[in-house]
Short mmCIF file of C-alpha atoms in Angstrom, two decimals:
data_model
loop_
_atom_site.label_atom_id
_atom_site.label_comp_id
_atom_site.label_asym_id
_atom_site.label_seq_id
_atom_site.Cartn_x
_atom_site.Cartn_y
_atom_site.Cartn_z
CA UNK K 1 -18.54 5.48 12.36
CA UNK K 2 -14.64 4.72 12.10
CA UNK K 3 -14.45 4.29 16.24
CA UNK K 4 -15.34 0.84 16.19
CA UNK K 5 -13.53 -1.93 13.67
CA UNK K 6 -13.96 -5.13 13.58
CA UNK K 7 -11.18 -7.43 12.40
CA UNK K 8 -11.29 -10.02 10.54
CA UNK K 9 -13.30 -8.32 7.88
CA UNK K 10 -14.01 -11.89 5.16
CA UNK K 11 -13.29 -14.92 7.49
CA UNK K 12 -12.88 -18.55 6.06
CA UNK K 13 -12.48 -21.26 8.45
CA UNK K 14 -13.45 -25.84 9.09
CA UNK K 15 -15.33 -27.54 11.39
CA UNK K 16 -14.61 -28.33 14.06
CA UNK K 17 -11.60 -25.29 14.55
CA UNK K 18 -11.78 -22.44 16.98
CA UNK K 19 -12.40 -18.92 15.58
CA UNK K 20 -12.07 -15.17 17.59
CA UNK K 21 -13.77 -11.89 15.87
CA UNK K 22 -12.13 -8.73 17.48
CA UNK K 23 -13.70 -5.61 18.42
CA UNK K 24 -12.13 -2.49 19.37
CA UNK K 25 -14.20 1.19 20.32
CA UNK K 26 -12.21 4.04 20.42
CA UNK K 27 -15.09 5.84 22.04
CA UNK K 28 -14.77 4.69 26.22
CA UNK K 29 -18.89 3.54 25.39
CA UNK K 30 -19.32 1.57 28.34
CA UNK K 31 -21.91 -1.16 26.93
CA UNK K 32 -20.73 -3.42 24.16
CA UNK K 33 -22.59 -5.56 22.26
CA UNK K 34 -22.25 -8.62 19.18
CA UNK K 35 -25.36 -9.80 16.89
CA UNK K 36 -25.57 -12.30 14.07
CA UNK K 37 -27.92 -11.26 10.87
CA UNK K 38 -28.74 -13.91 8.79
CA UNK K 39 -31.67 -13.69 6.00
CA UNK K 40 -34.94 -13.28 7.69
CA UNK K 41 -34.55 -13.18 11.28
CA UNK K 42 -32.49 -9.82 10.77
CA UNK K 43 -30.18 -8.99 13.84
CA UNK K 44 -30.33 -10.93 17.00
CA UNK K 45 -28.09 -10.38 20.26
CA UNK K 46 -25.85 -13.47 20.93
CA UNK K 47 -23.88 -11.72 23.90
CA UNK K 48 -23.77 -7.48 25.59
CA UNK K 49 -21.87 -5.76 28.14
CA UNK K 50 -22.07 -3.64 30.30
CA UNK K 51 -18.80 -2.21 31.18
CA UNK K 52 -15.59 -4.59 31.40
CA UNK K 53 -15.89 -8.01 33.29
CA UNK K 54 -19.43 -7.59 32.99
CA UNK K 55 -20.90 -9.69 30.12
CA UNK K 56 -24.42 -11.68 29.63
CA UNK K 57 -26.01 -13.33 27.53
CA UNK K 58 -28.54 -12.73 24.87
CA UNK K 59 -30.78 -14.03 22.45
CA UNK K 60 -28.94 -16.15 20.87
CA UNK K 61 -25.78 -17.51 22.73
CA UNK K 62 -24.58 -20.85 22.28
CA UNK K 63 -22.23 -22.00 20.92
CA UNK K 64 -20.24 -18.80 21.73
CA UNK K 65 -18.13 -17.65 24.67
CA UNK K 66 -16.84 -13.57 24.97
CA UNK K 67 -15.38 -11.88 27.11
CA UNK K 68 -14.05 -8.23 28.34
CA UNK K 69 -11.09 -7.58 29.80
CA UNK K 70 -11.00 -4.31 28.40
CA UNK K 71 -12.94 -1.42 28.25
CA UNK K 72 -12.00 -1.27 24.49
CA UNK K 73 -11.89 -4.83 23.09
CA UNK K 74 -14.98 -7.09 23.02
CA UNK K 75 -14.11 -10.58 21.50
CA UNK K 76 -16.34 -12.55 20.57
CA UNK K 77 -14.78 -16.46 19.85
CA UNK K 78 -16.52 -19.83 18.55
CA UNK K 79 -15.53 -22.44 20.86
CA UNK K 80 -15.35 -25.62 18.01
CA UNK K 81 -17.78 -23.75 14.60
CA UNK K 82 -20.07 -25.21 13.34
CA UNK K 83 -21.86 -24.44 9.55
CA UNK K 84 -24.86 -23.02 11.83
CA UNK K 85 -22.43 -20.19 12.38
CA UNK K 86 -21.99 -18.77 8.57
CA UNK K 87 -23.99 -15.25 9.00
CA UNK K 88 -22.49 -11.55 9.11
CA UNK K 89 -21.69 -10.68 12.65
CA UNK K 90 -21.59 -7.31 13.50
CA UNK K 91 -20.38 -5.68 17.28
CA UNK K 92 -21.89 -2.83 18.61
CA UNK K 93 -21.26 -0.30 21.07
CA UNK K 94 -23.19 2.74 23.06
CA UNK K 95 -22.03 4.99 25.51
CA UNK K 96 -24.98 4.38 28.15
CA UNK K 97 -28.83 3.25 27.99
CA UNK K 98 -30.69 5.32 25.93
CA UNK K 99 -27.55 6.93 23.65
CA UNK K 100 -27.60 5.91 20.32
CA UNK K 101 -25.70 2.51 19.62
CA UNK K 102 -23.16 2.22 16.40
CA UNK K 103 -22.24 -0.67 14.30
CA UNK K 104 -18.96 -2.05 13.40
CA UNK K 105 -18.27 -3.01 9.79
CA UNK K 106 -19.36 -6.73 10.50
CA UNK K 107 -16.79 -9.81 10.14
CA UNK K 108 -18.61 -12.41 7.24
CA UNK K 109 -18.18 -15.60 8.61
CA UNK K 110 -18.42 -19.04 6.90
CA UNK K 111 -18.03 -22.15 8.02
CA UNK K 112 -17.53 -25.22 5.72
CA UNK T 1 -40.22 -9.96 26.96
CA UNK T 2 -40.35 -7.51 23.82
CA UNK T 3 -40.74 -8.48 20.47
CA UNK T 4 -40.88 -6.00 17.28
CA UNK T 5 -43.01 -7.10 14.51
CA UNK T 6 -42.21 -5.21 10.93
CA UNK T 7 -44.15 -5.03 7.53
CA UNK T 8 -43.64 -5.15 4.89
CA UNK T 9 -40.90 -7.71 4.32
CA UNK T 10 -40.48 -5.91 1.12
CA UNK T 11 -41.24 -3.05 -0.60
CA UNK T 12 -41.32 -1.46 -4.76
CA UNK T 13 -41.97 1.97 -4.54
CA UNK T 14 -41.36 4.46 -7.59
CA UNK T 15 -39.00 7.52 -7.51
CA UNK T 16 -40.22 10.80 -6.24
CA UNK T 17 -43.23 8.23 -4.38
CA UNK T 18 -43.28 8.07 -0.91
CA UNK T 19 -43.01 4.62 1.19
CA UNK T 20 -44.04 4.21 4.87
CA UNK T 21 -43.18 0.97 6.62
CA UNK T 22 -44.76 -0.06 10.29
CA UNK T 23 -43.58 -1.89 13.16
CA UNK T 24 -45.34 -3.00 16.37
CA UNK T 25 -43.83 -3.65 19.40
CA UNK T 26 -45.07 -5.50 22.95
CA UNK T 27 -43.84 -4.24 25.73
CA UNK T 28 -46.18 -1.54 26.51
CA UNK T 29 -42.44 0.15 28.81
CA UNK T 30 -40.77 0.09 25.52
CA UNK T 31 -39.26 4.14 25.57
CA UNK T 32 -37.20 4.35 22.76
CA UNK T 33 -37.24 3.61 18.88
CA UNK T 34 -34.51 3.34 16.63
CA UNK T 35 -35.01 3.01 12.71
CA UNK T 36 -31.50 2.01 11.74
CA UNK T 37 -30.75 1.94 7.38
CA UNK T 38 -28.44 -1.01 6.24
CA UNK T 39 -27.60 -0.92 2.65
CA UNK T 40 -25.87 -3.70 0.86
CA UNK T 41 -22.64 -5.39 2.38
CA UNK T 42 -22.80 -1.98 4.70
CA UNK T 43 -23.16 -1.82 8.84
CA UNK T 44 -26.43 -0.59 9.72
CA UNK T 45 -26.63 2.95 10.31
CA UNK T 46 -29.22 5.06 12.37
CA UNK T 47 -31.27 7.47 10.60
CA UNK T 48 -33.57 8.79 13.07
CA UNK T 49 -35.09 7.81 16.39
CA UNK T 50 -38.49 8.98 18.63
CA UNK T 51 -38.55 8.42 22.04
CA UNK T 52 -42.37 8.21 23.98
CA UNK T 53 -42.54 11.54 24.71
CA UNK T 54 -43.04 12.30 21.36
CA UNK T 55 -45.80 11.44 18.31
CA UNK T 56 -43.45 12.27 15.71
CA UNK T 57 -39.88 13.65 14.32
CA UNK T 58 -38.81 14.81 11.07
CA UNK T 59 -35.34 14.97 9.43
CA UNK T 60 -35.93 16.76 5.72
CA UNK T 61 -37.58 13.46 4.11
CA UNK T 62 -37.76 10.85 6.71
CA UNK T 63 -40.05 11.38 9.47
CA UNK T 64 -41.52 8.72 12.66
CA UNK T 65 -44.49 8.56 13.79
CA UNK T 66 -45.50 7.25 17.11
CA UNK T 67 -49.03 5.66 18.69
CA UNK T 68 -48.17 4.46 22.45
CA UNK T 69 -51.69 3.52 22.83
CA UNK T 70 -51.96 1.32 19.57
CA UNK T 71 -47.70 0.28 20.08
CA UNK T 72 -46.66 0.88 16.17
CA UNK T 73 -44.48 2.84 15.00
CA UNK T 74 -44.07 3.53 11.83
CA UNK T 75 -41.24 4.83 8.94
CA UNK T 76 -42.11 7.78 6.41
CA UNK T 77 -39.92 8.79 3.94
CA UNK T 78 -41.04 11.27 1.19
CA UNK T 79 -39.72 12.07 -2.25
CA UNK T 80 -37.78 8.84 -2.46
CA UNK T 81 -35.00 8.78 -4.49
CA UNK T 82 -32.48 5.80 -6.08
CA UNK T 83 -30.16 6.03 -3.13
CA UNK T 84 -33.22 4.86 -0.28
CA UNK T 85 -33.01 2.12 -1.53
CA UNK T 86 -31.77 -0.39 0.91
CA UNK T 87 -32.98 -2.41 4.24
CA UNK T 88 -34.49 -0.82 6.95
CA UNK T 89 -34.78 -2.26 10.21
CA UNK T 90 -36.55 -1.05 13.46
CA UNK T 91 -36.16 -1.50 16.65
CA UNK T 92 -37.96 -0.71 20.28
CA UNK T 93 -36.30 -0.63 24.40
CA UNK T 94 -37.60 -0.14 28.11
CA UNK T 95 -33.88 1.51 28.53
CA UNK T 96 -35.77 1.56 32.29
CA UNK T 97 -34.97 -2.63 32.14
CA UNK T 98 -33.07 -5.09 32.90
CA UNK T 99 -31.73 -5.41 30.15
CA UNK T 100 -32.65 -2.36 27.90
CA UNK T 101 -31.13 -3.59 25.12
CA UNK T 102 -32.56 -3.11 21.76
CA UNK T 103 -34.81 -5.57 20.29
CA UNK T 104 -34.55 -5.14 16.32
CA UNK T 105 -37.50 -6.32 13.58
CA UNK T 106 -36.46 -8.22 10.65
CA UNK T 107 -36.16 -5.44 8.39
CA UNK T 108 -37.58 -4.66 5.41
CA UNK T 109 -36.72 -4.31 1.99
CA UNK T 110 -36.75 -0.99 0.06
CA UNK T 111 -36.20 -1.07 -3.53
CA UNK T 112 -36.69 2.82 -5.40
CA UNK T 113 -36.87 2.08 -9.04
CA UNK T 114 -35.70 5.61 -11.19
#
């Protein structure tokens, strides 16, 4: 579990500001994911990446941007934060298809 | 696409009793079914998983059963303890499909009363 980290762990921002959440993994996993967790909705996939420079949309991508220039990093950017993006964000990674998926510790984001 | 329904949303049991959480999935091609446990304020952690070529898997007090015909799978926790209190998520995926991403149920909050 120590192999996947997120920063910051807590963030408060204002509506309209740009926010970037960082995810770093030391396992050289090919796949990386961003989820948001909201009460009553479980874990919803925002974006995922199968390898460096390959990203794709998940279930709820609107308002978010991702990039993956290096295998170990997968930042998530909220270009213009809205109150509806207040949530807990989890990064996850796995080696390949069929492998165990591991989650980061999460980032609690509050948009005022 | 895949859809996973999880029941119940909340479950309260006495310490020592058994707990059962059920999930149904829609894509008959799904072939991997993990269960995650999330304690309050913590990350989801894998506790057990099962693949479609197996009907049941056990790990100490935890077991998972899979019924491919009915497209449902269940988590069984025996001799529950207070530390089993958490939110449990089931998930399903067809790893041979175009995306191969886990689809999660909405979670079950299990409370074990001493």
